[in-house]
Coordinates of C-alpha atoms and ligand atoms in Angstrom, one line a residue:
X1 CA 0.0 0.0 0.0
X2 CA 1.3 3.4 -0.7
X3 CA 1.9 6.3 1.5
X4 CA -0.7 8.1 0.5
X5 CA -3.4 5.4 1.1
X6 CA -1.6 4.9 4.7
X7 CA -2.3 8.5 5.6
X8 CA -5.5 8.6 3.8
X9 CA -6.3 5.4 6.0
X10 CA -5.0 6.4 9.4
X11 CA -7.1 10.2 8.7
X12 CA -10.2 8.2 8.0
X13 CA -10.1 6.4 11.7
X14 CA -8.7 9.4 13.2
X15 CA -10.3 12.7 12.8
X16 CA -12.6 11.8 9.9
X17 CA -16.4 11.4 10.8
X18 CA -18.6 9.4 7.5
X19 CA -21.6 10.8 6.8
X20 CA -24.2 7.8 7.7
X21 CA -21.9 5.9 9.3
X22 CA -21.2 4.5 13.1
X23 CA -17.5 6.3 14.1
X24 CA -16.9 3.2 16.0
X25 CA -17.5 0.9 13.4
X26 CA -15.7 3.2 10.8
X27 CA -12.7 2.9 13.5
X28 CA -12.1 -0.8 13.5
X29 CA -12.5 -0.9 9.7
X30 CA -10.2 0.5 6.6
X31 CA -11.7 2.4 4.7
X32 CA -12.1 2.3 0.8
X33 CA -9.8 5.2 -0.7
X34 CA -11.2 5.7 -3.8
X35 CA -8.5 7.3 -6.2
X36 CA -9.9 8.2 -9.8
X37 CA -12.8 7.6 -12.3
X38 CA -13.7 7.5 -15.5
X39 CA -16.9 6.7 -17.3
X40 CA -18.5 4.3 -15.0
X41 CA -15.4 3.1 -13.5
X42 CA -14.3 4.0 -10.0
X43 CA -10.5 2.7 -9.1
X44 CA -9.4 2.2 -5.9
X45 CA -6.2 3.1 -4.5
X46 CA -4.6 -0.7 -5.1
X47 CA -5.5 0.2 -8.8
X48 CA -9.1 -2.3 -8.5
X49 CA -11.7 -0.9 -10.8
X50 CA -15.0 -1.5 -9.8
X51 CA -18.3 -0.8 -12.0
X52 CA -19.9 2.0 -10.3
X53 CA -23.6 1.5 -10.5
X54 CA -24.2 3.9 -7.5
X55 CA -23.5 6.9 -9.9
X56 CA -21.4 8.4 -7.0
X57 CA -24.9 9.2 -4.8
X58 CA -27.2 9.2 -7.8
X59 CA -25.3 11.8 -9.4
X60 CA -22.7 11.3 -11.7
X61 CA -25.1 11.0 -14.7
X62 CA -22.8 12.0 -17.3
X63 CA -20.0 9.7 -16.6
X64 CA -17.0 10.6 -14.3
X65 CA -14.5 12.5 -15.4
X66 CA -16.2 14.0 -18.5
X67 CA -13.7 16.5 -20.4
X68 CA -16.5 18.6 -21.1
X69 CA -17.4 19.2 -17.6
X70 CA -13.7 19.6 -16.4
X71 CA -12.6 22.0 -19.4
X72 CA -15.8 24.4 -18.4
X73 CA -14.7 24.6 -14.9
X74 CA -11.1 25.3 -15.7
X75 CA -12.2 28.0 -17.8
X76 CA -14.1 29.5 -15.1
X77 CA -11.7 28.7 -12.4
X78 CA -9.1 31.0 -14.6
X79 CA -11.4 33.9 -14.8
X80 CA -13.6 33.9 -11.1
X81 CA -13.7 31.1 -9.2
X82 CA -16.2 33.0 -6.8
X83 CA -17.7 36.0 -5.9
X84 CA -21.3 36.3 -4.3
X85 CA -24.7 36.6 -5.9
X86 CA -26.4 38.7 -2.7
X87 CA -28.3 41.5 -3.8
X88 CA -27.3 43.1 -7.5
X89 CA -24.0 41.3 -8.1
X90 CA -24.2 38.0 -10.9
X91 CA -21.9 36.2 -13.0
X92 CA -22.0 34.7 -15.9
X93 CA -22.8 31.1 -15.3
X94 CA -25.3 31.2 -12.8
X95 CA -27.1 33.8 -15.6
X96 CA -27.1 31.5 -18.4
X97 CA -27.8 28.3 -15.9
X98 CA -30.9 30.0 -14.4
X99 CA -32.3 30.6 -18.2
X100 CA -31.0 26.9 -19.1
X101 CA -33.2 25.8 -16.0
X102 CA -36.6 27.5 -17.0
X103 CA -36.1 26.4 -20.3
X104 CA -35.3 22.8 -19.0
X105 CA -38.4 23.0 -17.0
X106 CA -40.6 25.1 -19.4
X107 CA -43.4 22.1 -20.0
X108 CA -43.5 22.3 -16.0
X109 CA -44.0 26.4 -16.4
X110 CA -40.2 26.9 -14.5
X111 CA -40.1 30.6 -13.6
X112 CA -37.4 31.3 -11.6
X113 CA -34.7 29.5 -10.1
X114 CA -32.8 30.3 -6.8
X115 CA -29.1 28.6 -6.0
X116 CA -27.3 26.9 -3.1
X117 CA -24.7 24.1 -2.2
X118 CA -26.7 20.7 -3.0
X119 CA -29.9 19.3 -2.2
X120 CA -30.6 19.3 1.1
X121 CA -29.9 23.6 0.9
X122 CA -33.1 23.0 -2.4
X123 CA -35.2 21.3 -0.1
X124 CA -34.7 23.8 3.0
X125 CA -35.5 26.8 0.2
X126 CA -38.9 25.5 -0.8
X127 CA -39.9 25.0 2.2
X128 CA -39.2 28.3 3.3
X129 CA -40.4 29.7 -0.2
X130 CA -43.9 28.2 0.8
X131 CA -44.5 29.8 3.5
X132 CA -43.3 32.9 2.7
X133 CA -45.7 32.6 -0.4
X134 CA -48.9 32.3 2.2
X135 CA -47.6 35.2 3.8
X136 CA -47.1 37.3 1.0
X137 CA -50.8 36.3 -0.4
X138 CA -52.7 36.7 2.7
X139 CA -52.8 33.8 4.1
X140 CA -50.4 33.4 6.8
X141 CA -51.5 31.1 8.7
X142 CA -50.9 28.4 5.7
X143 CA -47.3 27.0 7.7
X144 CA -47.9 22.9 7.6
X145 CA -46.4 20.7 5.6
X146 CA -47.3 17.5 4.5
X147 CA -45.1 14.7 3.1
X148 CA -44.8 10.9 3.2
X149 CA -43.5 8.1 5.1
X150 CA -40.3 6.5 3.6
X151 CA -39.4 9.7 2.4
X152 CA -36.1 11.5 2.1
X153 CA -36.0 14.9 2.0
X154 CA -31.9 15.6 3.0
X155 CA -30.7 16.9 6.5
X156 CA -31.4 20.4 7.2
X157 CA -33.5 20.8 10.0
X158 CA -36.7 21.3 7.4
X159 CA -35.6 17.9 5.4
X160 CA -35.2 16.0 8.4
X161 CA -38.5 17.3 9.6
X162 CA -40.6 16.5 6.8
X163 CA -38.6 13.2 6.2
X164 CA -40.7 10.1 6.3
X165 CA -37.7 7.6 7.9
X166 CA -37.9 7.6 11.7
X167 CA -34.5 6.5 12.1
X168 CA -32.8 9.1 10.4
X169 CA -34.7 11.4 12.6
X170 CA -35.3 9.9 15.9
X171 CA -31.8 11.1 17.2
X172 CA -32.5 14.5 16.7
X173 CA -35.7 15.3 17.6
X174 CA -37.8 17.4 18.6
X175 CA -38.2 18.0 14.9
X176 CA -40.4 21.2 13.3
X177 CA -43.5 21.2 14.3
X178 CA -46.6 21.2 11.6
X179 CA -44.6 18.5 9.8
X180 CA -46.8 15.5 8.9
X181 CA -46.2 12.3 7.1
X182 CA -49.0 10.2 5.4
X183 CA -48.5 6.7 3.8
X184 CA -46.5 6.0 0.8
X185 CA -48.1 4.1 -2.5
X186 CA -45.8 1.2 -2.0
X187 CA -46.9 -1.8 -3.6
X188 CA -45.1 -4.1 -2.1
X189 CA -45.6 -3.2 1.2
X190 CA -49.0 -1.6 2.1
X191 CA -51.9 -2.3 4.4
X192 CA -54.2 -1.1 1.6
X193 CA -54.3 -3.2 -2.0
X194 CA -52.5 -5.2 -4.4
X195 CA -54.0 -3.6 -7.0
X196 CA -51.9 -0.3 -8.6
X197 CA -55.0 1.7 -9.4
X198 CA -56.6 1.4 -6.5
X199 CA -53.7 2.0 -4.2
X200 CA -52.7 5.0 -5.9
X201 CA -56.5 6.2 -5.6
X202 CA -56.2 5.1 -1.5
X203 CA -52.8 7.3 -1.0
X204 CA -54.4 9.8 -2.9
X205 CA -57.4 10.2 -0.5
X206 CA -54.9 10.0 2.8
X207 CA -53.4 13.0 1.1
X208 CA -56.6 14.9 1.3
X209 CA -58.2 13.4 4.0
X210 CA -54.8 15.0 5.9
X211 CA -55.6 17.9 4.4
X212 CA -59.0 18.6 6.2
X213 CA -58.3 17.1 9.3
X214 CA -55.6 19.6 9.8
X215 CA -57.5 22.6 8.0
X216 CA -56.8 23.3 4.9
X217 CA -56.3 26.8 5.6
X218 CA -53.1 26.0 7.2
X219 CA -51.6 23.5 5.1
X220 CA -48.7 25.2 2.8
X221 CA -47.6 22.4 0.8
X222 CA -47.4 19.1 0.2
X223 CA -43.8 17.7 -0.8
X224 CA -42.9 14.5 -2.0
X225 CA -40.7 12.1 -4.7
X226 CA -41.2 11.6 -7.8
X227 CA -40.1 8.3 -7.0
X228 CA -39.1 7.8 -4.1
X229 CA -34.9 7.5 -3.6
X230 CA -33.4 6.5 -0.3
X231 CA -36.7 5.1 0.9
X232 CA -35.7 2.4 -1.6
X233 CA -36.8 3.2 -5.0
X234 CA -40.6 3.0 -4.2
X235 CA -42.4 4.1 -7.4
X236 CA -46.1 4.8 -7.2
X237 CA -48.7 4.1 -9.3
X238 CA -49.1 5.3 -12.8
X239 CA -52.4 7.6 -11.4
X240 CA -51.3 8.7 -8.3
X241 CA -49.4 11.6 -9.2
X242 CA -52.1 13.3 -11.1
X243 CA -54.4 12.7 -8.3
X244 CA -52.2 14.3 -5.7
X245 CA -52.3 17.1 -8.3
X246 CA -55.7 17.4 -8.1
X247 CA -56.2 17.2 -4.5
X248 CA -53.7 20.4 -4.2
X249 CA -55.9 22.4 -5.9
X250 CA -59.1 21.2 -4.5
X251 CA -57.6 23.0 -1.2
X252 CA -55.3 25.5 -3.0
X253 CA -52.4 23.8 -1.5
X254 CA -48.8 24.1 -2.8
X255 CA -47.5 20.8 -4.5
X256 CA -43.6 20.6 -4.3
X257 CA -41.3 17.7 -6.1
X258 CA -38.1 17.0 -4.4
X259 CA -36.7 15.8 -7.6
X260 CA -32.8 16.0 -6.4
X261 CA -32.3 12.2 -7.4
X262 CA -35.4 12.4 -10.1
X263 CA -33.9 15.7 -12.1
X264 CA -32.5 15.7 -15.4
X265 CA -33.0 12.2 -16.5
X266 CA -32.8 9.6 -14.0
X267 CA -36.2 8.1 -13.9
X268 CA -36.4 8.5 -18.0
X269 CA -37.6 12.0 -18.6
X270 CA -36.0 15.3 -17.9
X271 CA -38.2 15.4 -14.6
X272 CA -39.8 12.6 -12.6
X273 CA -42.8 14.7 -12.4
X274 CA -43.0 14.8 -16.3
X275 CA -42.7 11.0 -16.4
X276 CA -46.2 10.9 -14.6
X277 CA -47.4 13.9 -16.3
X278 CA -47.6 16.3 -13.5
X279 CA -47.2 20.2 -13.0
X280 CA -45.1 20.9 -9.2
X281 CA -45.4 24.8 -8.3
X282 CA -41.5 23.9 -7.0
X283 CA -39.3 21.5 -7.8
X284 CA -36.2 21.0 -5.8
X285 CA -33.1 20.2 -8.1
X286 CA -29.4 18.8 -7.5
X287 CA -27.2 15.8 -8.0
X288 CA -27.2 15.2 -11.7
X289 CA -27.7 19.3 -12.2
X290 CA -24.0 19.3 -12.7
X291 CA -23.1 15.9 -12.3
X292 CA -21.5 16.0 -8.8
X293 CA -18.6 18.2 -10.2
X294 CA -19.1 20.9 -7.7
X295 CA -21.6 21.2 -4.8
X296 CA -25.0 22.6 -6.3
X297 CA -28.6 22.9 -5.6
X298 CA -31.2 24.8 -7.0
X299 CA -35.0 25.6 -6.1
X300 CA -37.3 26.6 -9.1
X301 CA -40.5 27.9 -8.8
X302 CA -43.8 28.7 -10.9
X303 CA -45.5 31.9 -12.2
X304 CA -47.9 31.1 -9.3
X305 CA -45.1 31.2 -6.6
X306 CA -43.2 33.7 -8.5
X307 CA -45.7 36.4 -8.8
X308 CA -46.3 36.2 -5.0
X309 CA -43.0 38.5 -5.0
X310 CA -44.7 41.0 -7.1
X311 CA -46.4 42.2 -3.5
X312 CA -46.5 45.4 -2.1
X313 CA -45.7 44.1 1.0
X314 CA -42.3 45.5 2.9
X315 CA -40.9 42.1 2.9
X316 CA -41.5 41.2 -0.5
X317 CA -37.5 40.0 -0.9
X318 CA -36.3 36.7 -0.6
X319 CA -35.1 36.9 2.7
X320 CA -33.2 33.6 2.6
X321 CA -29.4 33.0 0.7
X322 CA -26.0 31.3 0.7
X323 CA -22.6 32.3 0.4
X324 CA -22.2 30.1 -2.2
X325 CA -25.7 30.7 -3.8
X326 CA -24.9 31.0 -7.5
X327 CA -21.4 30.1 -7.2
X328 CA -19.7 30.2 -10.8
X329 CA -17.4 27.3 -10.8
X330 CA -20.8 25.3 -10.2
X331 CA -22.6 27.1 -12.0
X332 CA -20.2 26.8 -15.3
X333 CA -19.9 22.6 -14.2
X334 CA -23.6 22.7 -14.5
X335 CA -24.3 24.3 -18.2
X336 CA -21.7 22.0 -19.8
X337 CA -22.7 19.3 -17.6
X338 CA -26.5 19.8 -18.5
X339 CA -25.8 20.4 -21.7
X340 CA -24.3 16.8 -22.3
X341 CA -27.6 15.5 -20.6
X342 CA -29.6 17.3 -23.6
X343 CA -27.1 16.4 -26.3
X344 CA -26.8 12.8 -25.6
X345 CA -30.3 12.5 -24.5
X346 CA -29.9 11.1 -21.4
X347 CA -33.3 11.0 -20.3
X348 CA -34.1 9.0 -23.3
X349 CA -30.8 6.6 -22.8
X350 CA -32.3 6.2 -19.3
X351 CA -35.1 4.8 -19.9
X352 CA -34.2 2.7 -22.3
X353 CA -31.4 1.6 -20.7
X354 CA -33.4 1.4 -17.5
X355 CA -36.1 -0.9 -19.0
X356 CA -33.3 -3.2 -20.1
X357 CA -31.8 -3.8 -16.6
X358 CA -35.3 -4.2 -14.6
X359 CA -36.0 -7.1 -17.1
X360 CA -32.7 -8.1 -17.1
X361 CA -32.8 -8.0 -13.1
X362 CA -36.0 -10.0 -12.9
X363 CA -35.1 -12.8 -15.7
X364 CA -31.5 -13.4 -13.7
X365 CA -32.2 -12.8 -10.0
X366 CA -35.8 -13.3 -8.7
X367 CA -35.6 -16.4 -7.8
X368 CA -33.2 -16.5 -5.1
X369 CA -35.5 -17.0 -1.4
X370 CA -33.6 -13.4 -0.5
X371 CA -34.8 -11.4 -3.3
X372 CA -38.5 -10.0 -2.3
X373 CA -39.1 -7.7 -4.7
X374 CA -37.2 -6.4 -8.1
X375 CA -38.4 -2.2 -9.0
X376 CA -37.4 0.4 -10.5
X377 CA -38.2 3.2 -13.4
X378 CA -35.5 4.6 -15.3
X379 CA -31.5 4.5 -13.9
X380 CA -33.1 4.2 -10.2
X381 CA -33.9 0.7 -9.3
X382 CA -33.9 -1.5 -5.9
X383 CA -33.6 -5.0 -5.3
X384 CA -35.3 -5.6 -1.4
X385 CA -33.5 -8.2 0.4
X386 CA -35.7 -10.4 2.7
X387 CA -35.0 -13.3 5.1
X388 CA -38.1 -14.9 4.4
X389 CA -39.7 -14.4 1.2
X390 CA -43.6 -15.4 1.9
X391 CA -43.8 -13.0 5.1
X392 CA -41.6 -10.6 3.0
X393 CA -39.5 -10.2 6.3
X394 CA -36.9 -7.4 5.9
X395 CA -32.9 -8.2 7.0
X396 CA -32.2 -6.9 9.9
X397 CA -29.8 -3.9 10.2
X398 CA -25.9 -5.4 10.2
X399 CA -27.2 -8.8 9.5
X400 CA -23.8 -10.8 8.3
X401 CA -25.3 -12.0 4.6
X402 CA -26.0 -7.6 4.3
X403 CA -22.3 -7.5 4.6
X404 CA -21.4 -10.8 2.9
X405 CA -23.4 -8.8 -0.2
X406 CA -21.5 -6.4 0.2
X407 CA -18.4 -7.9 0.4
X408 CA -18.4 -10.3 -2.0
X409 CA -20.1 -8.5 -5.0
X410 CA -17.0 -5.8 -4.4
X411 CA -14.7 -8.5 -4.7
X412 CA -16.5 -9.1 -7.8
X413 CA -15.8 -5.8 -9.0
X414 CA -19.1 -4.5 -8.6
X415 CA -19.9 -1.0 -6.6
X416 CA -23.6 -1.6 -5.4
X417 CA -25.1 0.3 -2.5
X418 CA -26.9 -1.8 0.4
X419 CA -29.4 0.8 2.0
X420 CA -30.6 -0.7 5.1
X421 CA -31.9 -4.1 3.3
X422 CA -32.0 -2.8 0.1
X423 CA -29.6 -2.7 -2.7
X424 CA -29.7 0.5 -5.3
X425 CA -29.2 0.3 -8.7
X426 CA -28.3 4.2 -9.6
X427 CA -25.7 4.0 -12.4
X428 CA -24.4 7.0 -14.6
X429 CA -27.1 7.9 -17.3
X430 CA -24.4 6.9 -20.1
X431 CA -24.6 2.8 -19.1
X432 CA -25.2 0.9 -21.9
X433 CA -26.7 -2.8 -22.4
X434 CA -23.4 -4.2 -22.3
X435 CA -22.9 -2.4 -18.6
X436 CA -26.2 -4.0 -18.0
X437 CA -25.0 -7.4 -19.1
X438 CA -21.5 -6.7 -16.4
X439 CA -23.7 -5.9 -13.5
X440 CA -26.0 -8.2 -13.7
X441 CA -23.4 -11.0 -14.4
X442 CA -21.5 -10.0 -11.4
X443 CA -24.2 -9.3 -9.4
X444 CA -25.5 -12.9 -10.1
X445 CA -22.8 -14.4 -9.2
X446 CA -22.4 -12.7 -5.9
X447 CA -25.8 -14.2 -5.2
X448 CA -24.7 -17.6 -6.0
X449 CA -22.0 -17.2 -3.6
X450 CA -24.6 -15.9 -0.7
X451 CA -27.0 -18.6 -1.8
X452 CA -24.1 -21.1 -0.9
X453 CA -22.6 -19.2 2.1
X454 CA -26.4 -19.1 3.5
X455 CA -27.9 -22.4 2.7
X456 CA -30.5 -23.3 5.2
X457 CA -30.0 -27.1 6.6
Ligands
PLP501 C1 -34.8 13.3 -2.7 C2 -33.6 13.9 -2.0 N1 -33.8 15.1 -1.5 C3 -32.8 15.8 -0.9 C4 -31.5 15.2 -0.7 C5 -30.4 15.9 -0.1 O1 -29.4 16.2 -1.0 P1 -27.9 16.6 -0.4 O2 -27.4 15.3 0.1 O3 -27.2 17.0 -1.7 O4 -28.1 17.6 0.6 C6 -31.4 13.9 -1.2 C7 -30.1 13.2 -1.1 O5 -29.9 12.0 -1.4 C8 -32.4 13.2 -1.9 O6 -32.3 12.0 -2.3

């Protein structure tokens, strides 16, 4: 091992905390230094490439290391790396990005867009937005929000309130109050109905039965997925979407789509919400906005929302910002990254793609007694571990065949990220059939292995 990996090593256990990640566990383990990338390769710093089908953290959508991307920021990085966008001052990139945005999101109506660091900072902005929206149209007493269960919303105070997974917030409670979380359409798990339709008609209604039992005069928004990420790719019914839509406006209630994995492409259109056909008032945007080059979030908003600023009202600014709102080496990442998305059709590639690897997925690894379910819509899809397949009974957290998984399919050469019991499928938006083909080869053969490893007697 080199001397770099030796100090990169020794800093990990020392004074490096992990993000989601137990410091006393991190302590006793190495950890994996990864060196480079390319394409959708990761190498490690023994020189081990592994297929990288976590896209980073369902980001890296145009491949790692795209020239492109990197010539755009050097360009920028030789003429301002940074200067605020408080106030009157702009630059260059964040101008053309905010157009490139609208234009993006013109079918959605995309008015304006407002910047910061990634998409937790996206989330925390439309939330804020919302309300400040009631108070600037009279109604200020419109402060609630309503999400759902299994959702992930990042970890700002607002995120974590409004996020649907109990252990992520347990810890650090007491959360917001006039946060509340209704259940998700989840197919495979649901108290409800096996039937798609149905269930998506039975979410619908929780959503608005919420609604009047808290008062719909005080109910800002309602924010959810597109499809739902971290809460293990949960996709919803083909209607639901559209009748959430509808139930917003019945009580003039804000609908907000945290598409931060969903945005530019993933799920196999520009937008999650367009892939169900839906109009958000605010979409919250990251990740794959630039690729993961450089930190970035932004927060777009309709004419509704928008002309809310047009006010009379003393406080009719945007009271809210970052130091690095707008930042231009970000910014500049973003336009050549987004470009390449629209170039290459990414989207399109995605679902394509996508479509090929659920089938795929389903034809090669069903059948194993762990695998309880196979989803997925675009580039995002989840394979649910279970320990008993006919009670559909989850693995518990740091159960040994999790790690074995783990283990073994990176021995194989295969990057693949276990989330709880879950593994997600999130691969750049350039994989092709033939990248398929790897992952699921290698990814079948890791199961073999656990299926041996874990025979029952
Ligand atoms: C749907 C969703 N919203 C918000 C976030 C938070 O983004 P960030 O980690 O960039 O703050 C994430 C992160 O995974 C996410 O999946």
């Amino acid at each position: 091992m080199g001397k770099v990996a030796l100090l990169n090593e020794q800093a990990s256990k020392v004074h490096h905390w992990h993000p989601m990640a137990a410091p006393k566990l991190a302590e006793l383990a190495s950890p994996l230094v990864i060196e480079r990338a390319e394409g959708v390769y990761i190498y490690d710093s023994e020189g081990k490439r592994y297929l990288d089908s976590q896209g980073g953290l369902w980001c890296v959508n145009v491949g790692h290391g795209r020239k492109e991307v990197k010539e755009a920021i050097n360009v920028q990085l030789e003429k301002l790396p940074y200067y605020t966008t408080f106030g009157d001052t702009s630059n260059q990139p964040v101008m053309e990005l905010a157009e490139r945005l609208t234009r993006l999101a013109a079918t959605e109506d995309m008015q304006r867009a407002f910047f910061g660091s990634g998409g937790s900072d996206a989330v925390e902005t439309a939330l804020k937005l919302s309300r400040q929206y009631w108070k600037l149209s009279g109604e200020a007493q419109r402060t609630k929000f309503i999400s759902l269960k299994q959702g992930y919303h990042g970890v700002h105070f607002g995120g974590t309130s409004i996020g649907g997974q109990m252990h992520l917030r347990s810890m650090y409670e007491p959360v917001l109050p006039h946060c509340f979380q209704i259940d998700t359409p989840w197919l495979y798990r649901n108290p409800y109905s096996d039937d798609p339709e149905e269930l998506g008609k039975i979410c619908a209604n929780l959503l608005e039965r919420e609604i009047v039992h808290q008062g719909p005069h005080t109910v800002a928004a309602f924010i959810a997925e597109p499809v739902q990420g971290s809460g293990g790719v949960i996709v919803p019914p083909d209607n639901y979407w559209s009748l959430i839509r509808e139930v917003c406006d019945k009580y003039g209630v804000l609908l907000i789509a945290d598409e931060v994995v969903t945005g530019f492409g993933r799920s196999g259109s520009m937008f999650g919400s367009r892939g169900w056909g839906v109009k958000p008032d605010i979409m919250c945007l990251a990740k794959g906005i630039n690729s993961g080059f450089v930190p970035l979030g932004a927060t777009v908003v309709n004419e509704r929302v928008r002309s809310a600023w047009d006010s009379d009202h003393p406080l009719a600014a945007i009271l809210h910002g970052f130091t690095y709102s707008g930042h231009p080496l970000a910014c500049a990442a973003a336009n050549a990254a987004l470009q390449i998305v629209e170039d290459e059709d990414l989207p399109g590639n995605a679902g394509k793609v996508g479509s090929y690897c659920l089938t795929k997925l389903k034809e090669t690894v069903s059948d194993f007694d762990f695998v309880g379910d196979i989803r997925g819509k675009g580039l995002m899809m989840a394979i649910e571990l279970v320990s008993d397949k006919t009670s559909k009974t989850p693995f518990m957290p740091g159960d040994p065949f999790l790690k074995f998984i783990q283990q073994t399919s990176r021995e194989e050469g295969l990057f693949i990220r276990n989330l709880g019991t879950t593994l997600i499928i999130s691969p750049p938006l350039v994989f092709t059939e033939q990248d398929v083909d790897a992952l699921v080869d290698m990814l079948a053969r890791t199961f073999d292995k656990a299926a041996s490893e874990f025979a029952k007697p």
